[in-house]
Short mmCIF file of C-alpha atoms (C1' of nucleotides) in Angstrom, two decimals:
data_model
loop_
_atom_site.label_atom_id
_atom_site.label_comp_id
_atom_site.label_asym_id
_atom_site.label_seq_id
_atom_site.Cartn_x
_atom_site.Cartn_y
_atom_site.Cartn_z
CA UNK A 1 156.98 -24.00 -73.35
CA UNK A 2 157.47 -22.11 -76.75
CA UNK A 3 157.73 -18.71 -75.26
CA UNK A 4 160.44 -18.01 -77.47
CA UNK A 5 159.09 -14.42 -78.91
CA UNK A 6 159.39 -14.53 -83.03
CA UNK A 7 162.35 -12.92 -84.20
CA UNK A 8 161.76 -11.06 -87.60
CA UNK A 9 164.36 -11.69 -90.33
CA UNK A 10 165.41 -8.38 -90.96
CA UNK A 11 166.29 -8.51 -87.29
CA UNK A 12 168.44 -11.17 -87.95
CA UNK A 13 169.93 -10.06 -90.89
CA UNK A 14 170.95 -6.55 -89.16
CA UNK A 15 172.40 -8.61 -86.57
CA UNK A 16 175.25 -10.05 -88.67
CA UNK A 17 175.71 -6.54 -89.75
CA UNK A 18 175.89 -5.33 -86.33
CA UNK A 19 178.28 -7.93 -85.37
CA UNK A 20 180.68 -7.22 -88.34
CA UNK A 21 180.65 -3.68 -87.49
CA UNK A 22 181.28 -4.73 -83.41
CA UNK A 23 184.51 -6.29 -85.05
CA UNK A 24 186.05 -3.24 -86.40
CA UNK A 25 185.23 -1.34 -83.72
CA UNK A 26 186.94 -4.11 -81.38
CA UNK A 27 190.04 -3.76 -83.55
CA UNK A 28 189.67 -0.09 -83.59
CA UNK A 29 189.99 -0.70 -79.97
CA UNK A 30 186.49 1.27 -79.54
CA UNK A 31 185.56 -0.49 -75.84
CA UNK A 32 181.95 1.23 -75.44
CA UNK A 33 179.34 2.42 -78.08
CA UNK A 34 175.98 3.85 -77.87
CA UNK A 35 172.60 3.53 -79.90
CA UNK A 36 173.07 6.90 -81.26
CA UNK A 37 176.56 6.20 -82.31
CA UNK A 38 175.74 2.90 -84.03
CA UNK A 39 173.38 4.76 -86.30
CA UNK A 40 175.82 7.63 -86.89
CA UNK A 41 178.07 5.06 -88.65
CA UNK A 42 175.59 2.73 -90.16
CA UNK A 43 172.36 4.37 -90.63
CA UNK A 44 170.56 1.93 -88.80
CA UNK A 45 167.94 3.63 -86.49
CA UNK A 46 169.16 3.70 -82.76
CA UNK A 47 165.45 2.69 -82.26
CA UNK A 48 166.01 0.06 -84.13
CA UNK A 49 169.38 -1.20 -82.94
CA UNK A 50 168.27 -1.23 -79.65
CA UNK A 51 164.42 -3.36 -80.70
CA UNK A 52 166.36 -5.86 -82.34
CA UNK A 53 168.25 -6.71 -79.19
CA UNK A 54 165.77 -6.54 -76.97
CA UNK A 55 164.51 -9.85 -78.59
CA UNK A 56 167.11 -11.40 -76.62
CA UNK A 57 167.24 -9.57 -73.07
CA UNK A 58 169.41 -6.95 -72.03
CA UNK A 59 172.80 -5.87 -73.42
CA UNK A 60 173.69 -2.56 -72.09
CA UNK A 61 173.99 0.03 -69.30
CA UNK A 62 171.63 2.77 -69.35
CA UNK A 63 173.22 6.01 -69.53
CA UNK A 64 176.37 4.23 -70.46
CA UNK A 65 176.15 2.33 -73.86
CA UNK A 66 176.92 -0.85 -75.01
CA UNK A 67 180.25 -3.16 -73.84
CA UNK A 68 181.74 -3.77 -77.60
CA UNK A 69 183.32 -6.67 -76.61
CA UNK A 70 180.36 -8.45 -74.71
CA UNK A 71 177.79 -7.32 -77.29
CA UNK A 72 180.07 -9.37 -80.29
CA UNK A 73 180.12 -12.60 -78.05
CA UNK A 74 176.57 -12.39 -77.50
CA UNK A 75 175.29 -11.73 -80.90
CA UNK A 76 178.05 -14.43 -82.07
CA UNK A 77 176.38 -16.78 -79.81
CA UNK A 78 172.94 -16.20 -80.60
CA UNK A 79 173.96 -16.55 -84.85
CA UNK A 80 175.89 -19.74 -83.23
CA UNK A 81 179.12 -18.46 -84.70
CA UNK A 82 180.63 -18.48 -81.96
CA UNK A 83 181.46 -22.41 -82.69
CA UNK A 84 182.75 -24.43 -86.15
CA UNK A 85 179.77 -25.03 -88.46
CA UNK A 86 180.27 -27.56 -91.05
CA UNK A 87 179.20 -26.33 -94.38
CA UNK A 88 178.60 -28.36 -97.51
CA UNK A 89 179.49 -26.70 -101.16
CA UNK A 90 177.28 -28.73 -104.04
CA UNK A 91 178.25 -27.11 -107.85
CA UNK A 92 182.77 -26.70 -108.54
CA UNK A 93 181.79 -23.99 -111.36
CA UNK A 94 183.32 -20.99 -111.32
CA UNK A 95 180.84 -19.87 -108.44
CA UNK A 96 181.40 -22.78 -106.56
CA UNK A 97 184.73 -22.58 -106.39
CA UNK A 98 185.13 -18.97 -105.70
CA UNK A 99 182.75 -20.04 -102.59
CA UNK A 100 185.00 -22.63 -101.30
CA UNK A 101 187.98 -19.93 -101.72
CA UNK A 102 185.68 -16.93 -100.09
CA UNK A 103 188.29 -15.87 -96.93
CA UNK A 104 185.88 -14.55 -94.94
CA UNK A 105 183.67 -17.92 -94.17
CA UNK A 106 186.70 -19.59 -92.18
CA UNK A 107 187.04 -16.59 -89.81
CA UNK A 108 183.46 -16.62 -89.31
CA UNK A 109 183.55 -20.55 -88.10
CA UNK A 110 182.17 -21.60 -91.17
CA UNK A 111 184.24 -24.16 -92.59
CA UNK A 112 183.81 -25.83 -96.14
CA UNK A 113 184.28 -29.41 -95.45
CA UNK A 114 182.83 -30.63 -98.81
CA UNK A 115 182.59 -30.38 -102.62
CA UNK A 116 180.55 -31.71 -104.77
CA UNK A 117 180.12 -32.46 -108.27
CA UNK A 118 178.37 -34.10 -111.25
CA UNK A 119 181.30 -33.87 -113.60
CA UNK A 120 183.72 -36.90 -113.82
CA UNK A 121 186.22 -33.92 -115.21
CA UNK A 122 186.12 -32.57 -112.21
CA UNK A 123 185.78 -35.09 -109.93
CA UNK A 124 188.65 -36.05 -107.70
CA UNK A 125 190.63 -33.24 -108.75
CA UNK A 126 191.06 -30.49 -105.60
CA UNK A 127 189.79 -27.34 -105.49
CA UNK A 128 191.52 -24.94 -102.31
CA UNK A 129 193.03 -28.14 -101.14
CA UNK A 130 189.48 -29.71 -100.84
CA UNK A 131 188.98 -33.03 -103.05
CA UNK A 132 185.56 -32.36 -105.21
CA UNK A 133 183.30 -35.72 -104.50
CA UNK A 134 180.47 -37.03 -106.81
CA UNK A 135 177.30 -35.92 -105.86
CA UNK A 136 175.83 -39.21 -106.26
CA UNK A 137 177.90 -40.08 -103.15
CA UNK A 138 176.36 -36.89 -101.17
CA UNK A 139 174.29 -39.22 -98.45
CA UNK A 140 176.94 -41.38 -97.43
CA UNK A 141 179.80 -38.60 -97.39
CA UNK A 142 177.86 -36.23 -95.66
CA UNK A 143 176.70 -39.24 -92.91
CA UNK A 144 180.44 -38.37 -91.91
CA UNK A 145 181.12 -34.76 -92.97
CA UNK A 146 177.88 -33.85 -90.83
CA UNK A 147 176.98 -30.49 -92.49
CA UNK A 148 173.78 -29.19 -91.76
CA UNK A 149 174.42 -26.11 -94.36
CA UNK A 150 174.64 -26.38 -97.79
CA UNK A 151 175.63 -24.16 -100.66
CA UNK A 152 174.39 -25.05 -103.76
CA UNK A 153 175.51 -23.45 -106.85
CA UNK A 154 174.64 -25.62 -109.99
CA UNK A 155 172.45 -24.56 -112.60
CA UNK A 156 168.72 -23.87 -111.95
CA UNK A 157 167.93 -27.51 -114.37
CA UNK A 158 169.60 -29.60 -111.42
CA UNK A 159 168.73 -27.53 -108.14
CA UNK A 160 165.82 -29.01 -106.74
CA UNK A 161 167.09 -33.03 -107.19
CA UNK A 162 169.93 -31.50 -105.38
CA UNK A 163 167.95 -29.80 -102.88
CA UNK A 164 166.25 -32.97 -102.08
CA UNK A 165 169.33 -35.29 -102.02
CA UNK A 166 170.26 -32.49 -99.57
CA UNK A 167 167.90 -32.74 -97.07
CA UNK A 168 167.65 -36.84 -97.30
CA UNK A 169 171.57 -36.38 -96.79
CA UNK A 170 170.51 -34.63 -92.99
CA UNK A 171 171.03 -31.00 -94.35
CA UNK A 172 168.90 -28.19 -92.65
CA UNK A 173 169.21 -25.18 -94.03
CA UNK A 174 170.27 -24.58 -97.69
CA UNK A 175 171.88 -21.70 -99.39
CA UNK A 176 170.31 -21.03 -103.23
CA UNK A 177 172.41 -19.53 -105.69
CA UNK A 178 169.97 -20.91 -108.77
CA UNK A 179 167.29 -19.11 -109.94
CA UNK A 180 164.60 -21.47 -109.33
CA UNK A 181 162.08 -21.16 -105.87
CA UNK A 182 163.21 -24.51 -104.42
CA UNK A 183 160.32 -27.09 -103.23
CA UNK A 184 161.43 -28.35 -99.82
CA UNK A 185 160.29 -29.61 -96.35
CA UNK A 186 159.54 -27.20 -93.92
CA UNK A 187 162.10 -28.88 -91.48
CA UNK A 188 164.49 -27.14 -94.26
CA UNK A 189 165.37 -23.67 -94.46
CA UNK A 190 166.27 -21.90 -97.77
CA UNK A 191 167.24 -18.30 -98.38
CA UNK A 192 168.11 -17.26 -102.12
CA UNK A 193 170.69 -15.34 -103.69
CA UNK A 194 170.09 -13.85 -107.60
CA UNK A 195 172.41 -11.58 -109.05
CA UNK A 196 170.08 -11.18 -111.50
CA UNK A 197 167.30 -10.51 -109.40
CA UNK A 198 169.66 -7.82 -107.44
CA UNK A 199 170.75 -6.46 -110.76
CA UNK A 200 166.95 -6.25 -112.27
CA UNK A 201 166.38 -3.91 -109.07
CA UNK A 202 169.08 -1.55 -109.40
CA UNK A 203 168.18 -1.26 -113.21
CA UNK A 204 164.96 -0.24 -112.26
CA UNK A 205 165.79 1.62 -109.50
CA UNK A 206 168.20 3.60 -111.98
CA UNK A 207 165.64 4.90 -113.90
CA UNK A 208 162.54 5.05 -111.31
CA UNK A 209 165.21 7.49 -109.70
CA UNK A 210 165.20 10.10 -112.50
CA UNK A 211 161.28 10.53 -112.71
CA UNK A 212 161.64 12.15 -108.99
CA UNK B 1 154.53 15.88 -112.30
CA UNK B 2 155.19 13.28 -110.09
CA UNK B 3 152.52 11.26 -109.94
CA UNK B 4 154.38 7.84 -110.53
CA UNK B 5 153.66 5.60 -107.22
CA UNK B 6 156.36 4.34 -105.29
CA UNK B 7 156.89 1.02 -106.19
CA UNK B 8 158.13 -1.18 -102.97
CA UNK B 9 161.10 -2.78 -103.45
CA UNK B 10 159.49 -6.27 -102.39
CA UNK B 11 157.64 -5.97 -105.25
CA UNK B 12 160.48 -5.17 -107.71
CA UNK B 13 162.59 -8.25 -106.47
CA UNK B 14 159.31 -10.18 -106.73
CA UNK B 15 158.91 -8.90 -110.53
CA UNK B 16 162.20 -10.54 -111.34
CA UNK B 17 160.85 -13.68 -109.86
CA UNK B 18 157.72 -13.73 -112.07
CA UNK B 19 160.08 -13.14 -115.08
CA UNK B 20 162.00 -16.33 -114.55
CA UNK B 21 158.91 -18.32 -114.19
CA UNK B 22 157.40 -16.70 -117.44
CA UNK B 23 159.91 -17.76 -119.37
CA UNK B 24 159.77 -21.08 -117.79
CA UNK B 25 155.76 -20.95 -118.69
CA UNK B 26 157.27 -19.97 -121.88
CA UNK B 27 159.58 -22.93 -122.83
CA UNK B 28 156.54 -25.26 -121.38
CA UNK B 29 154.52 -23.84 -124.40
CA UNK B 30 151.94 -22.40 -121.74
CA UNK B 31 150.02 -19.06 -122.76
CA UNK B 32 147.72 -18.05 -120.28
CA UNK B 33 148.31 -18.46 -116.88
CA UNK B 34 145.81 -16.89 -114.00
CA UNK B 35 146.91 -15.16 -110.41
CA UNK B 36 145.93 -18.73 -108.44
CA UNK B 37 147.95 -20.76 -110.80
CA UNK B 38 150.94 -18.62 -109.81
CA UNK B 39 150.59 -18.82 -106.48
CA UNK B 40 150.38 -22.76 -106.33
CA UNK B 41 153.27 -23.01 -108.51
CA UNK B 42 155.56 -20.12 -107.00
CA UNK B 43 153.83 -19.99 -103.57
CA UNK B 44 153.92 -16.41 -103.91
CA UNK B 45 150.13 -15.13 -102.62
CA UNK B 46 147.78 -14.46 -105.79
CA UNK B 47 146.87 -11.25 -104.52
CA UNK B 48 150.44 -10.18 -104.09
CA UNK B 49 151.18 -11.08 -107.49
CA UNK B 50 147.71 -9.62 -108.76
CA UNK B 51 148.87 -6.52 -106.49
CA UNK B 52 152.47 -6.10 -107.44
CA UNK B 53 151.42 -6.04 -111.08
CA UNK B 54 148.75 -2.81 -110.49
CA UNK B 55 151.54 -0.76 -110.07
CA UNK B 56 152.05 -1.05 -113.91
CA UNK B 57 148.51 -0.45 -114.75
CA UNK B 58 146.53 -3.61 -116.31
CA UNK B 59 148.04 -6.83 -117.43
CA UNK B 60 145.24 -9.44 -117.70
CA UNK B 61 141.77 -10.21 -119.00
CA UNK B 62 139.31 -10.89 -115.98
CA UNK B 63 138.21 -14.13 -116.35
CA UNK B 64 140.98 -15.50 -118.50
CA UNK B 65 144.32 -14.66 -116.81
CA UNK B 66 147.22 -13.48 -118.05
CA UNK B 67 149.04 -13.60 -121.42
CA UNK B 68 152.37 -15.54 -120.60
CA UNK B 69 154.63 -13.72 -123.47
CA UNK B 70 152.94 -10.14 -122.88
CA UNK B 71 153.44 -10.50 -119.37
CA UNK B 72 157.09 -10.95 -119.82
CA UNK B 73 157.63 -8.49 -122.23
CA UNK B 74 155.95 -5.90 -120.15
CA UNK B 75 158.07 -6.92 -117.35
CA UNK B 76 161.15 -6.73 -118.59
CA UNK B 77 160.36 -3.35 -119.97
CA UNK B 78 159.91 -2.40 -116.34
CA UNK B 79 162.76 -3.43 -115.06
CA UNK B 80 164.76 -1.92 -118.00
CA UNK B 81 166.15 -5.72 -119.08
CA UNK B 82 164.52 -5.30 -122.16
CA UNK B 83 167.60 -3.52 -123.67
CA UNK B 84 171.39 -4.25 -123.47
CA UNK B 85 172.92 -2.72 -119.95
CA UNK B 86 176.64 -2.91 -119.81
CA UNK B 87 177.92 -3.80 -116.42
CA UNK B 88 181.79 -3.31 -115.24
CA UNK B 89 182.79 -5.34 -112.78
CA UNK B 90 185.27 -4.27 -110.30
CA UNK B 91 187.98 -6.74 -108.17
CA UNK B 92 189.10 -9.83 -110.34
CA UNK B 93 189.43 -12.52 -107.02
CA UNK B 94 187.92 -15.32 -107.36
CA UNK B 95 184.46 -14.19 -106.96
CA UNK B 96 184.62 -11.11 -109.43
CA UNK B 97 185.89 -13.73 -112.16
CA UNK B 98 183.03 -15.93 -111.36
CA UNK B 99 180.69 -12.99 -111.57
CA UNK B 100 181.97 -12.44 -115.31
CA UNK B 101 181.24 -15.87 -116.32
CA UNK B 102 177.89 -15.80 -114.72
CA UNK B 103 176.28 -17.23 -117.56
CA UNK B 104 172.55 -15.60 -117.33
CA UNK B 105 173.88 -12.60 -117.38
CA UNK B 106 173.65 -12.41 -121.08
CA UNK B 107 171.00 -14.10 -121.03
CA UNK B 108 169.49 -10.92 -119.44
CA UNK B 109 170.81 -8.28 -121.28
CA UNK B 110 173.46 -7.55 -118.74
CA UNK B 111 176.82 -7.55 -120.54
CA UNK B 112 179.84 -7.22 -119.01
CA UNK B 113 182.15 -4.83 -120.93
CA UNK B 114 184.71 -4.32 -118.33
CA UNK B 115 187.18 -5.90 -115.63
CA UNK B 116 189.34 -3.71 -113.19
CA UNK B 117 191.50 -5.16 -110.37
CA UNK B 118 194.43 -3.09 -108.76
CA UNK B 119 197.31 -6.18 -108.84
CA UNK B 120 200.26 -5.67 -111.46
CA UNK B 121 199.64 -9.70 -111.62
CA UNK B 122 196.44 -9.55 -113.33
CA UNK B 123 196.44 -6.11 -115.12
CA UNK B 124 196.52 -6.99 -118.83
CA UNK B 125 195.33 -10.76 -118.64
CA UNK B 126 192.78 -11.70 -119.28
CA UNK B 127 189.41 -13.50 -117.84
CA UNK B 128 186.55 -14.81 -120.20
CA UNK B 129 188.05 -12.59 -123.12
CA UNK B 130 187.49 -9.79 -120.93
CA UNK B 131 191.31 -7.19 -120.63
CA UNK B 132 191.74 -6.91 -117.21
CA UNK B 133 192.27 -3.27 -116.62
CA UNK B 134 193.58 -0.73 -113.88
CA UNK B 135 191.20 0.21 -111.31
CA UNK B 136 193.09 3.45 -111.40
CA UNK B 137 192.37 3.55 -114.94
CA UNK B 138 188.14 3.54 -113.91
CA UNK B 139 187.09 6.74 -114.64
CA UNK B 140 188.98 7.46 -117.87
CA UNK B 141 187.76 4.01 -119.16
CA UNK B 142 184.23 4.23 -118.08
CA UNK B 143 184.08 7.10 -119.99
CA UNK B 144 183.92 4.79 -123.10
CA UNK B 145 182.02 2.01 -122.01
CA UNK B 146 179.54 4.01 -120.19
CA UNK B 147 178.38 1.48 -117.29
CA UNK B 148 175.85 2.32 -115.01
CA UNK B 149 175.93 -0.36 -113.28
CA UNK B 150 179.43 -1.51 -111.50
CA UNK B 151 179.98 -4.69 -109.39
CA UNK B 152 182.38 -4.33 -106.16
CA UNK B 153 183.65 -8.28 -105.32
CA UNK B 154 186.86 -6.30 -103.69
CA UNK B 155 187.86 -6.64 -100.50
CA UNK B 156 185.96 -4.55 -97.62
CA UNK B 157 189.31 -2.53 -97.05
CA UNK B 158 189.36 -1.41 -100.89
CA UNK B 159 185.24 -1.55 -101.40
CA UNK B 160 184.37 2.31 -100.20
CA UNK B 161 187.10 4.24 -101.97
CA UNK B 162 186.31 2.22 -105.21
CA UNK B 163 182.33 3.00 -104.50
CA UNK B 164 183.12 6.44 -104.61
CA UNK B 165 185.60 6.09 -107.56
CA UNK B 166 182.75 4.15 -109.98
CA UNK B 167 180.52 7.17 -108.66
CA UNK B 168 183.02 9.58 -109.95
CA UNK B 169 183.02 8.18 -113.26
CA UNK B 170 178.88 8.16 -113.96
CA UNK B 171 178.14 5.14 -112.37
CA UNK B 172 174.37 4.72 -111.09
CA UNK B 173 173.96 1.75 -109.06
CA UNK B 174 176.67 -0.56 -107.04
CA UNK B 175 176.05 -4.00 -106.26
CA UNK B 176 178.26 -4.63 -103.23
CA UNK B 177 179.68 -8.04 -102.39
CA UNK B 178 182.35 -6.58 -99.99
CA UNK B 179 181.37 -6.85 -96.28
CA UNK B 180 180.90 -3.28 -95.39
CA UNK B 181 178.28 -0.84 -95.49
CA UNK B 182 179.08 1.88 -98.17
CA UNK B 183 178.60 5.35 -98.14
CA UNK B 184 177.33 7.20 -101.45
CA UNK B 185 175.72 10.16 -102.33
CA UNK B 186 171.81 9.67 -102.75
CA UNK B 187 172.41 9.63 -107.02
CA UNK B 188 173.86 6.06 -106.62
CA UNK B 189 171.63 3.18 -104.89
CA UNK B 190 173.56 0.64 -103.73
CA UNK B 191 172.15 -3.00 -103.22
CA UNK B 192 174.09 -5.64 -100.92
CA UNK B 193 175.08 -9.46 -101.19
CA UNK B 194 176.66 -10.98 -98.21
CA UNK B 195 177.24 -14.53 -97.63
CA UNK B 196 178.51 -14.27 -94.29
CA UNK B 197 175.03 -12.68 -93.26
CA UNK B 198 173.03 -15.49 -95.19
CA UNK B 199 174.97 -18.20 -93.60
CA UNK B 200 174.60 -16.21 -89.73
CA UNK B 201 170.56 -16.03 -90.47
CA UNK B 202 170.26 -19.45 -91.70
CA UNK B 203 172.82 -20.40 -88.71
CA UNK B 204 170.24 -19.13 -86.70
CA UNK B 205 167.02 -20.63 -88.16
CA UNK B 206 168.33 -24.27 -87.75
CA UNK B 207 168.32 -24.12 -84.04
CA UNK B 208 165.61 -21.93 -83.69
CA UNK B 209 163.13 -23.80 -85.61
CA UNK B 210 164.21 -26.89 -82.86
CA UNK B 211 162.49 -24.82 -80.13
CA UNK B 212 158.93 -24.91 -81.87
"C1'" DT C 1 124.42 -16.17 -120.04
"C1'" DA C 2 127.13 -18.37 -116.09
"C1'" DG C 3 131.66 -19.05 -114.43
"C1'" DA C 4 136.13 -17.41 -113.85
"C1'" DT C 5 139.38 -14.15 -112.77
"C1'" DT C 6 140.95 -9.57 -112.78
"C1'" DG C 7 142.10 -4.87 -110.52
"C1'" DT C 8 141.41 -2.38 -106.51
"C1'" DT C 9 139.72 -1.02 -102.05
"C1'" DA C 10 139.59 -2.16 -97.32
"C1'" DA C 11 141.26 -5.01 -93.43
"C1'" DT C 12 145.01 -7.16 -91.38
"C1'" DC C 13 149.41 -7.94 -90.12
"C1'" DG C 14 154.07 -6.94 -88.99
"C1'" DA C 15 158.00 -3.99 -88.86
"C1'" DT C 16 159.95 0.58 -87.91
"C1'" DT C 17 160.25 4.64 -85.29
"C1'" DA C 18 159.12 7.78 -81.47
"C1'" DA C 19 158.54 8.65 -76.79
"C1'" DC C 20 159.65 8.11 -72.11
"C1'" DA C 21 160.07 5.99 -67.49
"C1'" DA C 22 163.76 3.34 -65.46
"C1'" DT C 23 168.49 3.33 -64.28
"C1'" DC C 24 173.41 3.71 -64.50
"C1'" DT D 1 173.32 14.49 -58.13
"C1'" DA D 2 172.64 15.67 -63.16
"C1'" DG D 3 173.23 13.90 -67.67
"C1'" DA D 4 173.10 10.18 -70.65
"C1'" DT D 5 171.29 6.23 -72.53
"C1'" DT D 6 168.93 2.00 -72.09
"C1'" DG D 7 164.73 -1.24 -72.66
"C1'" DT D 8 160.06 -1.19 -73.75
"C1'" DT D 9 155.48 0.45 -74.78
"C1'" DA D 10 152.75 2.96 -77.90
"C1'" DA D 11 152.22 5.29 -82.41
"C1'" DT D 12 153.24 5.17 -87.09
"C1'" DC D 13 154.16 3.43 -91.28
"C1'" DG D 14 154.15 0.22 -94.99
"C1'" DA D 15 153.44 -4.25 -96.90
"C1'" DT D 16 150.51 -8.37 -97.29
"C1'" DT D 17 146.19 -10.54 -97.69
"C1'" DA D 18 141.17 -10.75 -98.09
"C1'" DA D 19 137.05 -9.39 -100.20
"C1'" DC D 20 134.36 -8.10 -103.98
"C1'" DA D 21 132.46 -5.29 -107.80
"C1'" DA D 22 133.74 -5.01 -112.59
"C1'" DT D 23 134.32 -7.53 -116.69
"C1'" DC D 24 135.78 -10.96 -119.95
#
DNA sequence: TAGATTGTTAATCGATTAACAATC
DNA sequence: TAGATTGTTAATCGATTAACAATC
């Protein structure tokens, strides 16, 4: 029964760009595009564009192009952002809360329905109109809120209890901001996010560049 | 002359990786550590570690392992975080603030030594002692501070005409938080964050890890 | 020395790109 | 129909992993 082919992550990952792009070009009133045109404006091989949507059947009209309209639902569907996700923010620091105020997430049917905290300074003030709870309470608030994504942005010394108390809260797929490789089920996804690491690259990168 | 072998960029984000676990190793009082250890502590393959490191010529003693301070040190001499880099960060929302405060930054020899935002609100305050200054103001100003490295947390509408701005005024290497894919000349490399697409790939892993 | 572990070459795996028959 | 462009297979490229001689 598990004929589902493998979809590679950078598949994936180009598919969220594609469907940003889709969105521009919907409000640019653009009703049709092509392969070739889609790498014209993002550099993305039209190869490519059109392997990474073959993973999931057919999309276009040969000798035609691609419906812009159709191809956004689709690709919002297959994402599943076509619906409301509940999302779970653990860590009201400075990077937490500029999270929980990021404007793009609500558009993109991912709505913040949680914050959480260790500090009792913060706790039960409001941050963007959201009360900040006690992460000690995370399993029984999220038995209600229902979240199966979570951000967490505390430091690296707590992110792995959190983590845990995560995915024993019903969590499935986790969003790292610490810089720590998180231990965790395999029923639980993670994908990181280090500015540092990103910033270590391009400092590299920087000076690898002028040896050419 | 150019005999230097390209280094993948896998490799580079997983050298930043290693660092933060040496100086874990480091704190711990360890001082050797060996390839396998690595691997079951990181879960990073010890022939990809023992792999990514051969780019750099030798590190280790056969036998023994690997020295847990010289390791870093070398390390961070590849990656240029050996030495003070100043960083400007551009857009002073809530996530460009929170960027500022970042506190490993510092930590990592990445200093922040300027703000820029376009809103007569902010001009001239101030975040984390930094002057917020006028992102019309970018070139004359980074003539002085001398970034190489610039930060875009503006919005996507603002983020391509402020790429080619930080350009303008010597900058080397962008890290983009804004949605959209930039277009630079092939002097600056540019390096992408974007939560939306983290969130839409993990969106997607949750459900399709329920088909296996 | 014997045991352990490196650095590197070769084998494998997976992702990207090219090519082209099918089709609108 | 002729021209354009898809979906997919095959070729290429590059990264990961395994294997092992060199060496501490």
């Amino acid at each position: 029964m598990n004929s589902a082919p493998k979809v590679p992550i950078p598949t994936l990952e180009r598919l969220a760009t594609y469907l940003r792009y889709l969105i521009d070009l919907e409000a640019s009133n653009v009703d049709t595009i092509s392969s070739t045109e889609v790498e014209r404006q993002t550099g993305i091989n039209a190869a490519q564009f059109r392997k990474d949507l073959s993973y999931f059947r057919e999309f276009g009209k040969p000798g035609v192009g691609y419906n812009v309209v159709e191809l956004q639902t689709r690709i919002a569907r297959i994402l599943q952002i076509d619906r409301d996700q509940s999302v779970i923010v653990i860590g009201a620091g400075n990077l937490g809360s500029a999270l929980v105020g990021y404007p793009g997430l609500g558009e993109h049917h991912f709505n913040i329905v949680g914050v959480f905290d260790s500090s009792p300074h913060k706790i039960g003030t409001t941050i963007f109109d959201l009360d900040i709870l006690d992460v000690r309470t995370l399993k029984e608030n999220n038995a209600l809120l229902r979240a199966r994504i979570a951000i967490i942005a505390v430091p690296a010394s707590a992110a792995q209890a959190v983590a845990e108390n995560a995915a024993a809260a019903g969590v499935r797929a986790l969003l790292n901001f610490a810089p720590i490789i998180l231990k965790v089920s395999d029923r639980v996804v993670v994908r990181n996010v280090s500015f540092l690491q990103e910033l270590a690259v391009l400092s590299y990168q920087i000076v690898a560049d002028v040896r050419k």
